[in-house]
Amino acid sequence: LLASLLALLIVSRPIFWTAHPPNFDFVNFALGVERFAPADHQPHPPGYPLVILLARLFATAGVSTVTALHLTALAGSAAAVLGAWRLGGPLAAGLLVIEPAFWFSGLTSPTRPFLAAGVCWLLYACRRVSEGRAAWLWITAAMAALFGGFRPELLLLFAAPAAIAARQGGLGWGKITLGAAFCLAAASPWMLWTAASFHSPRE
């Protein structure tokens, strides 16, 4: 069943691919494949280095830049379906394959399918860690999210919801503070690199 869902995704998605960038955001990523320069919006900050690296790997096979980005989005979509299968089973994976927003995002953005994949795999990793197994899954998912294109402002936007959820989940302030410190430490290199690219922390 999982193989059938992945086959449906892989066979049907290219039918609707465009030969040219479908939107302005896609153009920035196409420029980024040619020259990675987030300060010049190629692609726009935070740059999404792993997405660009994957697109460049596809481009080395001789496909166009746009096709390479479509293939990158397809890889992210497949990762999301696999994550949904591990997290919620066949029904969750099947619903994701036919979900309109997921389908549209997979055709118009090389990055958004990876958001779905990141959520599924991170939640799956958290569940496994709560069972006392596979702590490396959580670390891998977190690092992939950071280096895939971490947006520094998310630390501020999600600070309060994260703290409230942690408290309701029974965590003490000591563990919450430790988690916040880890997030800041992990995000600092990316934040400093972005600031240095713009020659100003305010940008």
mmCIF file with all atom_site columns, C-alpha atoms in Angstrom:
data_model
loop_
_atom_site.group_PDB
_atom_site.id
_atom_site.type_symbol
_atom_site.label_atom_id
_atom_site.label_alt_id
_atom_site.label_comp_id
_atom_site.label_asym_id
_atom_site.label_entity_id
_atom_site.label_seq_id
_atom_site.pdbx_PDB_ins_code
_atom_site.Cartn_x
_atom_site.Cartn_y
_atom_site.Cartn_z
_atom_site.occupancy
_atom_site.B_iso_or_equiv
_atom_site.pdbx_formal_charge
_atom_site.auth_seq_id
_atom_site.auth_comp_id
_atom_site.auth_asym_id
_atom_site.auth_atom_id
_atom_site.pdbx_PDB_model_num
ATOM 1   C CA . LEU A 1 1   ? 0.000  0.000  0.000   1.00 0.00 ? 1   LEU A CA 1
ATOM 2   C CA . LEU A 1 2   ? 2.810  2.398  0.830   1.00 0.00 ? 2   LEU A CA 1
ATOM 3   C CA . ALA A 1 3   ? 4.518  1.595  -2.478  1.00 0.00 ? 3   ALA A CA 1
ATOM 4   C CA . SER A 1 4   ? 1.231  2.263  -4.292  1.00 0.00 ? 4   SER A CA 1
ATOM 5   C CA . LEU A 1 5   ? 0.827  5.664  -2.605  1.00 0.00 ? 5   LEU A CA 1
ATOM 6   C CA . LEU A 1 6   ? 4.383  6.669  -3.486  1.00 0.00 ? 6   LEU A CA 1
ATOM 7   C CA . ALA A 1 7   ? 3.913  5.440  -7.059  1.00 0.00 ? 7   ALA A CA 1
ATOM 8   C CA . LEU A 1 8   ? 0.713  7.499  -7.360  1.00 0.00 ? 8   LEU A CA 1
ATOM 9   C CA . LEU A 1 9   ? 2.596  10.547 -6.146  1.00 0.00 ? 9   LEU A CA 1
ATOM 10  C CA . ILE A 1 10  ? 5.596  10.012 -8.423  1.00 0.00 ? 10  ILE A CA 1
ATOM 11  C CA . VAL A 1 11  ? 3.573  9.221  -11.558 1.00 0.00 ? 11  VAL A CA 1
ATOM 12  C CA . SER A 1 12  ? 0.865  11.861 -11.221 1.00 0.00 ? 12  SER A CA 1
ATOM 13  C CA . ARG A 1 13  ? 2.796  14.901 -9.983  1.00 0.00 ? 13  ARG A CA 1
ATOM 14  C CA . PRO A 1 14  ? 4.987  15.446 -13.113 1.00 0.00 ? 14  PRO A CA 1
ATOM 15  C CA . ILE A 1 15  ? 1.867  15.635 -15.308 1.00 0.00 ? 15  ILE A CA 1
ATOM 16  C CA . PHE A 1 16  ? 1.202  19.080 -13.849 1.00 0.00 ? 16  PHE A CA 1
ATOM 17  C CA . TRP A 1 17  ? 4.757  20.417 -13.727 1.00 0.00 ? 17  TRP A CA 1
ATOM 18  C CA . THR A 1 18  ? 5.422  23.709 -15.472 1.00 0.00 ? 18  THR A CA 1
ATOM 19  C CA . ALA A 1 19  ? 8.295  24.371 -17.856 1.00 0.00 ? 19  ALA A CA 1
ATOM 20  C CA . HIS A 1 20  ? 8.804  27.829 -16.334 1.00 0.00 ? 20  HIS A CA 1
ATOM 21  C CA . PRO A 1 21  ? 8.760  29.007 -12.701 1.00 0.00 ? 21  PRO A CA 1
ATOM 22  C CA . PRO A 1 22  ? 5.090  29.102 -11.640 1.00 0.00 ? 22  PRO A CA 1
ATOM 23  C CA . ASN A 1 23  ? 5.504  32.084 -9.311  1.00 0.00 ? 23  ASN A CA 1
ATOM 24  C CA . PHE A 1 24  ? 7.947  34.751 -8.163  1.00 0.00 ? 24  PHE A CA 1
ATOM 25  C CA . ASP A 1 25  ? 9.045  32.719 -5.161  1.00 0.00 ? 25  ASP A CA 1
ATOM 26  C CA . PHE A 1 26  ? 9.996  29.856 -7.472  1.00 0.00 ? 26  PHE A CA 1
ATOM 27  C CA . VAL A 1 27  ? 12.068 32.292 -9.563  1.00 0.00 ? 27  VAL A CA 1
ATOM 28  C CA . ASN A 1 28  ? 14.177 33.155 -6.523  1.00 0.00 ? 28  ASN A CA 1
ATOM 29  C CA . PHE A 1 29  ? 14.908 29.487 -5.960  1.00 0.00 ? 29  PHE A CA 1
ATOM 30  C CA . ALA A 1 30  ? 15.793 28.996 -9.614  1.00 0.00 ? 30  ALA A CA 1
ATOM 31  C CA . LEU A 1 31  ? 18.284 31.854 -9.309  1.00 0.00 ? 31  LEU A CA 1
ATOM 32  C CA . GLY A 1 32  ? 19.605 30.300 -6.104  1.00 0.00 ? 32  GLY A CA 1
ATOM 33  C CA . VAL A 1 33  ? 20.366 27.051 -7.902  1.00 0.00 ? 33  VAL A CA 1
ATOM 34  C CA . GLU A 1 34  ? 22.480 29.032 -10.367 1.00 0.00 ? 34  GLU A CA 1
ATOM 35  C CA . ARG A 1 35  ? 24.173 31.146 -7.677  1.00 0.00 ? 35  ARG A CA 1
ATOM 36  C CA . PHE A 1 36  ? 23.535 30.708 -3.969  1.00 0.00 ? 36  PHE A CA 1
ATOM 37  C CA . ALA A 1 37  ? 23.379 34.267 -2.603  1.00 0.00 ? 37  ALA A CA 1
ATOM 38  C CA . PRO A 1 38  ? 20.549 34.841 -0.086  1.00 0.00 ? 38  PRO A CA 1
ATOM 39  C CA . ALA A 1 39  ? 21.685 38.441 0.442   1.00 0.00 ? 39  ALA A CA 1
ATOM 40  C CA . ASP A 1 40  ? 20.712 39.003 -3.199  1.00 0.00 ? 40  ASP A CA 1
ATOM 41  C CA . HIS A 1 41  ? 17.520 36.952 -2.754  1.00 0.00 ? 41  HIS A CA 1
ATOM 42  C CA . GLN A 1 42  ? 18.915 33.958 -4.640  1.00 0.00 ? 42  GLN A CA 1
ATOM 43  C CA . PRO A 1 43  ? 16.944 32.395 -3.017  1.00 0.00 ? 43  PRO A CA 1
ATOM 44  C CA . HIS A 1 44  ? 15.479 34.798 -0.502  1.00 0.00 ? 44  HIS A CA 1
ATOM 45  C CA . PRO A 1 45  ? 16.708 34.565 3.108   1.00 0.00 ? 45  PRO A CA 1
ATOM 46  C CA . PRO A 1 46  ? 17.222 32.327 4.950   1.00 0.00 ? 46  PRO A CA 1
ATOM 47  C CA . GLY A 1 47  ? 18.508 30.623 1.826   1.00 0.00 ? 47  GLY A CA 1
ATOM 48  C CA . TYR A 1 48  ? 17.370 27.009 2.353   1.00 0.00 ? 48  TYR A CA 1
ATOM 49  C CA . PRO A 1 49  ? 20.831 25.515 1.679   1.00 0.00 ? 49  PRO A CA 1
ATOM 50  C CA . LEU A 1 50  ? 19.812 21.851 1.780   1.00 0.00 ? 50  LEU A CA 1
ATOM 51  C CA . VAL A 1 51  ? 16.978 22.437 -0.697  1.00 0.00 ? 51  VAL A CA 1
ATOM 52  C CA . ILE A 1 52  ? 19.344 24.233 -3.066  1.00 0.00 ? 52  ILE A CA 1
ATOM 53  C CA . LEU A 1 53  ? 21.965 21.493 -2.669  1.00 0.00 ? 53  LEU A CA 1
ATOM 54  C CA . LEU A 1 54  ? 19.405 18.805 -3.536  1.00 0.00 ? 54  LEU A CA 1
ATOM 55  C CA . ALA A 1 55  ? 18.209 20.807 -6.570  1.00 0.00 ? 55  ALA A CA 1
ATOM 56  C CA . ARG A 1 56  ? 21.802 21.169 -7.753  1.00 0.00 ? 56  ARG A CA 1
ATOM 57  C CA . LEU A 1 57  ? 22.286 17.411 -7.468  1.00 0.00 ? 57  LEU A CA 1
ATOM 58  C CA . PHE A 1 58  ? 19.255 16.877 -9.705  1.00 0.00 ? 58  PHE A CA 1
ATOM 59  C CA . ALA A 1 59  ? 20.524 19.549 -12.110 1.00 0.00 ? 59  ALA A CA 1
ATOM 60  C CA . THR A 1 60  ? 23.790 17.659 -12.543 1.00 0.00 ? 60  THR A CA 1
ATOM 61  C CA . ALA A 1 61  ? 21.748 14.910 -14.209 1.00 0.00 ? 61  ALA A CA 1
ATOM 62  C CA . GLY A 1 62  ? 21.136 17.312 -17.083 1.00 0.00 ? 62  GLY A CA 1
ATOM 63  C CA . VAL A 1 63  ? 17.588 18.484 -16.338 1.00 0.00 ? 63  VAL A CA 1
ATOM 64  C CA . SER A 1 64  ? 16.608 22.145 -16.375 1.00 0.00 ? 64  SER A CA 1
ATOM 65  C CA . THR A 1 65  ? 16.774 24.244 -13.230 1.00 0.00 ? 65  THR A CA 1
ATOM 66  C CA . VAL A 1 66  ? 12.973 24.352 -13.012 1.00 0.00 ? 66  VAL A CA 1
ATOM 67  C CA . THR A 1 67  ? 12.700 20.578 -13.397 1.00 0.00 ? 67  THR A CA 1
ATOM 68  C CA . ALA A 1 68  ? 15.409 20.125 -10.765 1.00 0.00 ? 68  ALA A CA 1
ATOM 69  C CA . LEU A 1 69  ? 13.332 22.183 -8.336  1.00 0.00 ? 69  LEU A CA 1
ATOM 70  C CA . HIS A 1 70  ? 10.196 20.195 -9.209  1.00 0.00 ? 70  HIS A CA 1
ATOM 71  C CA . LEU A 1 71  ? 12.123 17.003 -8.481  1.00 0.00 ? 71  LEU A CA 1
ATOM 72  C CA . THR A 1 72  ? 13.256 18.519 -5.183  1.00 0.00 ? 72  THR A CA 1
ATOM 73  C CA . ALA A 1 73  ? 9.643  19.251 -4.259  1.00 0.00 ? 73  ALA A CA 1
ATOM 74  C CA . LEU A 1 74  ? 8.718  15.688 -5.239  1.00 0.00 ? 74  LEU A CA 1
ATOM 75  C CA . ALA A 1 75  ? 11.439 14.319 -2.963  1.00 0.00 ? 75  ALA A CA 1
ATOM 76  C CA . GLY A 1 76  ? 10.075 16.439 -0.111  1.00 0.00 ? 76  GLY A CA 1
ATOM 77  C CA . SER A 1 77  ? 6.543  15.226 -0.833  1.00 0.00 ? 77  SER A CA 1
ATOM 78  C CA . ALA A 1 78  ? 7.683  11.602 -0.766  1.00 0.00 ? 78  ALA A CA 1
ATOM 79  C CA . ALA A 1 79  ? 9.477  12.210 2.539   1.00 0.00 ? 79  ALA A CA 1
ATOM 80  C CA . ALA A 1 80  ? 6.267  13.719 3.929   1.00 0.00 ? 80  ALA A CA 1
ATOM 81  C CA . VAL A 1 81  ? 4.183  10.724 2.846   1.00 0.00 ? 81  VAL A CA 1
ATOM 82  C CA . LEU A 1 82  ? 6.695  8.349  4.445   1.00 0.00 ? 82  LEU A CA 1
ATOM 83  C CA . GLY A 1 83  ? 6.629  10.434 7.630   1.00 0.00 ? 83  GLY A CA 1
ATOM 84  C CA . ALA A 1 84  ? 2.825  10.455 7.698   1.00 0.00 ? 84  ALA A CA 1
ATOM 85  C CA . TRP A 1 85  ? 2.839  6.669  7.264   1.00 0.00 ? 85  TRP A CA 1
ATOM 86  C CA . ARG A 1 86  ? 5.202  6.211  10.214  1.00 0.00 ? 86  ARG A CA 1
ATOM 87  C CA . LEU A 1 87  ? 3.333  8.740  12.343  1.00 0.00 ? 87  LEU A CA 1
ATOM 88  C CA . GLY A 1 88  ? -0.313 7.931  11.598  1.00 0.00 ? 88  GLY A CA 1
ATOM 89  C CA . GLY A 1 89  ? -0.463 4.838  9.422   1.00 0.00 ? 89  GLY A CA 1
ATOM 90  C CA . PRO A 1 90  ? -1.940 4.160  5.965   1.00 0.00 ? 90  PRO A CA 1
ATOM 91  C CA . LEU A 1 91  ? -4.958 6.448  6.361   1.00 0.00 ? 91  LEU A CA 1
ATOM 92  C CA . ALA A 1 92  ? -2.811 9.440  7.285   1.00 0.00 ? 92  ALA A CA 1
ATOM 93  C CA . ALA A 1 93  ? -0.462 8.844  4.351   1.00 0.00 ? 93  ALA A CA 1
ATOM 94  C CA . GLY A 1 94  ? -3.341 8.336  1.937   1.00 0.00 ? 94  GLY A CA 1
ATOM 95  C CA . LEU A 1 95  ? -5.102 11.507 3.023   1.00 0.00 ? 95  LEU A CA 1
ATOM 96  C CA . LEU A 1 96  ? -1.879 13.481 2.644   1.00 0.00 ? 96  LEU A CA 1
ATOM 97  C CA . VAL A 1 97  ? -1.342 12.239 -0.921  1.00 0.00 ? 97  VAL A CA 1
ATOM 98  C CA . ILE A 1 98  ? -4.725 13.627 -2.047  1.00 0.00 ? 98  ILE A CA 1
ATOM 99  C CA . GLU A 1 99  ? -4.898 16.682 0.231   1.00 0.00 ? 99  GLU A CA 1
ATOM 100 C CA . PRO A 1 100 ? -5.371 19.805 -1.996  1.00 0.00 ? 100 PRO A CA 1
ATOM 101 C CA . ALA A 1 101 ? -3.027 22.175 -0.133  1.00 0.00 ? 101 ALA A CA 1
ATOM 102 C CA . PHE A 1 102 ? -0.279 19.546 -0.048  1.00 0.00 ? 102 PHE A CA 1
ATOM 103 C CA . TRP A 1 103 ? -0.788 18.840 -3.749  1.00 0.00 ? 103 TRP A CA 1
ATOM 104 C CA . PHE A 1 104 ? -0.735 22.538 -4.730  1.00 0.00 ? 104 PHE A CA 1
ATOM 105 C CA . SER A 1 105 ? 2.328  23.265 -2.608  1.00 0.00 ? 105 SER A CA 1
ATOM 106 C CA . GLY A 1 106 ? 4.176  20.378 -4.222  1.00 0.00 ? 106 GLY A CA 1
ATOM 107 C CA . LEU A 1 107 ? 3.621  21.962 -7.633  1.00 0.00 ? 107 LEU A CA 1
ATOM 108 C CA . THR A 1 108 ? 4.435  25.559 -6.755  1.00 0.00 ? 108 THR A CA 1
ATOM 109 C CA . SER A 1 109 ? 7.111  25.468 -4.043  1.00 0.00 ? 109 SER A CA 1
ATOM 110 C CA . PRO A 1 110 ? 10.302 23.454 -3.616  1.00 0.00 ? 110 PRO A CA 1
ATOM 111 C CA . THR A 1 111 ? 10.311 24.052 0.142   1.00 0.00 ? 111 THR A CA 1
ATOM 112 C CA . ARG A 1 112 ? 6.789  23.679 1.521   1.00 0.00 ? 112 ARG A CA 1
ATOM 113 C CA . PRO A 1 113 ? 6.583  19.890 1.078   1.00 0.00 ? 113 PRO A CA 1
ATOM 114 C CA . PHE A 1 114 ? 9.588  19.713 3.382   1.00 0.00 ? 114 PHE A CA 1
ATOM 115 C CA . LEU A 1 115 ? 7.584  21.570 6.043   1.00 0.00 ? 115 LEU A CA 1
ATOM 116 C CA . ALA A 1 116 ? 5.032  18.756 5.981   1.00 0.00 ? 116 ALA A CA 1
ATOM 117 C CA . ALA A 1 117 ? 7.837  16.188 6.059   1.00 0.00 ? 117 ALA A CA 1
ATOM 118 C CA . GLY A 1 118 ? 9.538  17.980 8.938   1.00 0.00 ? 118 GLY A CA 1
ATOM 119 C CA . VAL A 1 119 ? 6.371  18.082 11.037  1.00 0.00 ? 119 VAL A CA 1
ATOM 120 C CA . CYS A 1 120 ? 5.606  14.389 10.481  1.00 0.00 ? 120 CYS A CA 1
ATOM 121 C CA . TRP A 1 121 ? 9.128  13.165 11.181  1.00 0.00 ? 121 TRP A CA 1
ATOM 122 C CA . LEU A 1 122 ? 9.680  15.463 14.147  1.00 0.00 ? 122 LEU A CA 1
ATOM 123 C CA . LEU A 1 123 ? 6.432  14.335 15.804  1.00 0.00 ? 123 LEU A CA 1
ATOM 124 C CA . TYR A 1 124 ? 7.304  10.728 15.076  1.00 0.00 ? 124 TYR A CA 1
ATOM 125 C CA . ALA A 1 125 ? 10.752 11.276 16.583  1.00 0.00 ? 125 ALA A CA 1
ATOM 126 C CA . CYS A 1 126 ? 9.255  12.902 19.675  1.00 0.00 ? 126 CYS A CA 1
ATOM 127 C CA . ARG A 1 127 ? 6.954  9.927  20.154  1.00 0.00 ? 127 ARG A CA 1
ATOM 128 C CA . ARG A 1 128 ? 9.840  7.501  19.832  1.00 0.00 ? 128 ARG A CA 1
ATOM 129 C CA . VAL A 1 129 ? 11.943 9.502  22.267  1.00 0.00 ? 129 VAL A CA 1
ATOM 130 C CA . SER A 1 130 ? 9.052  9.585  24.752  1.00 0.00 ? 130 SER A CA 1
ATOM 131 C CA . GLU A 1 131 ? 9.094  5.791  24.578  1.00 0.00 ? 131 GLU A CA 1
ATOM 132 C CA . GLY A 1 132 ? 12.775 5.831  25.469  1.00 0.00 ? 132 GLY A CA 1
ATOM 133 C CA . ARG A 1 133 ? 13.984 4.877  21.993  1.00 0.00 ? 133 ARG A CA 1
ATOM 134 C CA . ALA A 1 134 ? 15.813 6.454  19.031  1.00 0.00 ? 134 ALA A CA 1
ATOM 135 C CA . ALA A 1 135 ? 16.874 9.801  20.478  1.00 0.00 ? 135 ALA A CA 1
ATOM 136 C CA . TRP A 1 136 ? 18.967 10.308 17.336  1.00 0.00 ? 136 TRP A CA 1
ATOM 137 C CA . LEU A 1 137 ? 15.747 10.708 15.331  1.00 0.00 ? 137 LEU A CA 1
ATOM 138 C CA . TRP A 1 138 ? 14.841 13.862 17.232  1.00 0.00 ? 138 TRP A CA 1
ATOM 139 C CA . ILE A 1 139 ? 18.337 15.291 16.878  1.00 0.00 ? 139 ILE A CA 1
ATOM 140 C CA . THR A 1 140 ? 18.425 14.482 13.147  1.00 0.00 ? 140 THR A CA 1
ATOM 141 C CA . ALA A 1 141 ? 15.001 16.047 12.548  1.00 0.00 ? 141 ALA A CA 1
ATOM 142 C CA . ALA A 1 142 ? 15.927 19.187 14.480  1.00 0.00 ? 142 ALA A CA 1
ATOM 143 C CA . MET A 1 143 ? 19.252 19.614 12.682  1.00 0.00 ? 143 MET A CA 1
ATOM 144 C CA . ALA A 1 144 ? 17.629 19.061 9.280   1.00 0.00 ? 144 ALA A CA 1
ATOM 145 C CA . ALA A 1 145 ? 15.072 21.745 10.084  1.00 0.00 ? 145 ALA A CA 1
ATOM 146 C CA . LEU A 1 146 ? 17.756 24.219 11.158  1.00 0.00 ? 146 LEU A CA 1
ATOM 147 C CA . PHE A 1 147 ? 20.101 23.715 8.226   1.00 0.00 ? 147 PHE A CA 1
ATOM 148 C CA . GLY A 1 148 ? 17.298 23.342 5.726   1.00 0.00 ? 148 GLY A CA 1
ATOM 149 C CA . GLY A 1 149 ? 16.421 27.007 6.088   1.00 0.00 ? 149 GLY A CA 1
ATOM 150 C CA . PHE A 1 150 ? 15.757 28.093 9.632   1.00 0.00 ? 150 PHE A CA 1
ATOM 151 C CA . ARG A 1 151 ? 13.997 31.437 10.048  1.00 0.00 ? 151 ARG A CA 1
ATOM 152 C CA . PRO A 1 152 ? 15.378 33.170 13.158  1.00 0.00 ? 152 PRO A CA 1
ATOM 153 C CA . GLU A 1 153 ? 12.140 35.036 13.863  1.00 0.00 ? 153 GLU A CA 1
ATOM 154 C CA . LEU A 1 154 ? 10.410 31.739 14.607  1.00 0.00 ? 154 LEU A CA 1
ATOM 155 C CA . LEU A 1 155 ? 12.229 31.654 17.950  1.00 0.00 ? 155 LEU A CA 1
ATOM 156 C CA . LEU A 1 156 ? 10.230 34.732 18.958  1.00 0.00 ? 156 LEU A CA 1
ATOM 157 C CA . LEU A 1 157 ? 6.954  33.775 17.280  1.00 0.00 ? 157 LEU A CA 1
ATOM 158 C CA . PHE A 1 158 ? 6.803  30.326 18.867  1.00 0.00 ? 158 PHE A CA 1
ATOM 159 C CA . ALA A 1 159 ? 8.420  31.040 22.233  1.00 0.00 ? 159 ALA A CA 1
ATOM 160 C CA . ALA A 1 160 ? 5.157  31.587 24.105  1.00 0.00 ? 160 ALA A CA 1
ATOM 161 C CA . PRO A 1 161 ? 3.195  28.708 22.482  1.00 0.00 ? 161 PRO A CA 1
ATOM 162 C CA . ALA A 1 162 ? 6.138  26.347 23.056  1.00 0.00 ? 162 ALA A CA 1
ATOM 163 C CA . ALA A 1 163 ? 6.411  27.323 26.728  1.00 0.00 ? 163 ALA A CA 1
ATOM 164 C CA . ILE A 1 164 ? 2.648  26.939 27.285  1.00 0.00 ? 164 ILE A CA 1
ATOM 165 C CA . ALA A 1 165 ? 2.599  23.522 25.577  1.00 0.00 ? 165 ALA A CA 1
ATOM 166 C CA . ALA A 1 166 ? 5.622  22.402 27.597  1.00 0.00 ? 166 ALA A CA 1
ATOM 167 C CA . ARG A 1 167 ? 4.026  23.442 30.874  1.00 0.00 ? 167 ARG A CA 1
ATOM 168 C CA . GLN A 1 168 ? 0.758  21.707 29.991  1.00 0.00 ? 168 GLN A CA 1
ATOM 169 C CA . GLY A 1 169 ? 2.819  18.635 29.101  1.00 0.00 ? 169 GLY A CA 1
ATOM 170 C CA . GLY A 1 170 ? 4.246  18.579 32.610  1.00 0.00 ? 170 GLY A CA 1
ATOM 171 C CA . LEU A 1 171 ? 7.724  19.993 31.985  1.00 0.00 ? 171 LEU A CA 1
ATOM 172 C CA . GLY A 1 172 ? 9.339  22.141 34.638  1.00 0.00 ? 172 GLY A CA 1
ATOM 173 C CA . TRP A 1 173 ? 10.860 25.534 34.021  1.00 0.00 ? 173 TRP A CA 1
ATOM 174 C CA . GLY A 1 174 ? 14.351 24.050 34.282  1.00 0.00 ? 174 GLY A CA 1
ATOM 175 C CA . LYS A 1 175 ? 13.814 21.767 31.273  1.00 0.00 ? 175 LYS A CA 1
ATOM 176 C CA . ILE A 1 176 ? 12.042 24.527 29.368  1.00 0.00 ? 176 ILE A CA 1
ATOM 177 C CA . THR A 1 177 ? 14.994 26.846 29.942  1.00 0.00 ? 177 THR A CA 1
ATOM 178 C CA . LEU A 1 178 ? 17.413 24.120 28.874  1.00 0.00 ? 178 LEU A CA 1
ATOM 179 C CA . GLY A 1 179 ? 15.432 23.547 25.686  1.00 0.00 ? 179 GLY A CA 1
ATOM 180 C CA . ALA A 1 180 ? 15.368 27.271 24.931  1.00 0.00 ? 180 ALA A CA 1
ATOM 181 C CA . ALA A 1 181 ? 19.119 27.471 25.450  1.00 0.00 ? 181 ALA A CA 1
ATOM 182 C CA . PHE A 1 182 ? 19.633 24.559 23.052  1.00 0.00 ? 182 PHE A CA 1
ATOM 183 C CA . CYS A 1 183 ? 17.466 26.243 20.403  1.00 0.00 ? 183 CYS A CA 1
ATOM 184 C CA . LEU A 1 184 ? 19.411 29.502 20.723  1.00 0.00 ? 184 LEU A CA 1
ATOM 185 C CA . ALA A 1 185 ? 22.754 27.721 20.554  1.00 0.00 ? 185 ALA A CA 1
ATOM 186 C CA . ALA A 1 186 ? 21.721 25.722 17.489  1.00 0.00 ? 186 ALA A CA 1
ATOM 187 C CA . ALA A 1 187 ? 20.228 28.739 15.720  1.00 0.00 ? 187 ALA A CA 1
ATOM 188 C CA . SER A 1 188 ? 23.034 31.197 16.500  1.00 0.00 ? 188 SER A CA 1
ATOM 189 C CA . PRO A 1 189 ? 25.389 30.179 13.636  1.00 0.00 ? 189 PRO A CA 1
ATOM 190 C CA . TRP A 1 190 ? 22.583 30.566 11.103  1.00 0.00 ? 190 TRP A CA 1
ATOM 191 C CA . MET A 1 191 ? 21.447 33.883 12.590  1.00 0.00 ? 191 MET A CA 1
ATOM 192 C CA . LEU A 1 192 ? 25.008 35.257 12.622  1.00 0.00 ? 192 LEU A CA 1
ATOM 193 C CA . TRP A 1 193 ? 25.622 34.091 9.047   1.00 0.00 ? 193 TRP A CA 1
ATOM 194 C CA . THR A 1 194 ? 22.414 35.773 7.851   1.00 0.00 ? 194 THR A CA 1
ATOM 195 C CA . ALA A 1 195 ? 23.322 39.008 9.636   1.00 0.00 ? 195 ALA A CA 1
ATOM 196 C CA . ALA A 1 196 ? 26.836 38.932 8.176   1.00 0.00 ? 196 ALA A CA 1
ATOM 197 C CA . SER A 1 197 ? 25.426 38.393 4.670   1.00 0.00 ? 197 SER A CA 1
ATOM 198 C CA . PHE A 1 198 ? 23.418 41.598 5.002   1.00 0.00 ? 198 PHE A CA 1
ATOM 199 C CA . HIS A 1 199 ? 26.209 43.436 6.854   1.00 0.00 ? 199 HIS A CA 1
ATOM 200 C CA . SER A 1 200 ? 23.646 44.386 9.482   1.00 0.00 ? 200 SER A CA 1
ATOM 201 C CA . PRO A 1 201 ? 21.749 42.493 12.212  1.00 0.00 ? 201 PRO A CA 1
ATOM 202 C CA . ARG A 1 202 ? 18.695 44.724 11.651  1.00 0.00 ? 202 ARG A CA 1
ATOM 203 C CA . GLU A 1 203 ? 18.144 43.465 8.089   1.00 0.00 ? 203 GLU A CA 1
#
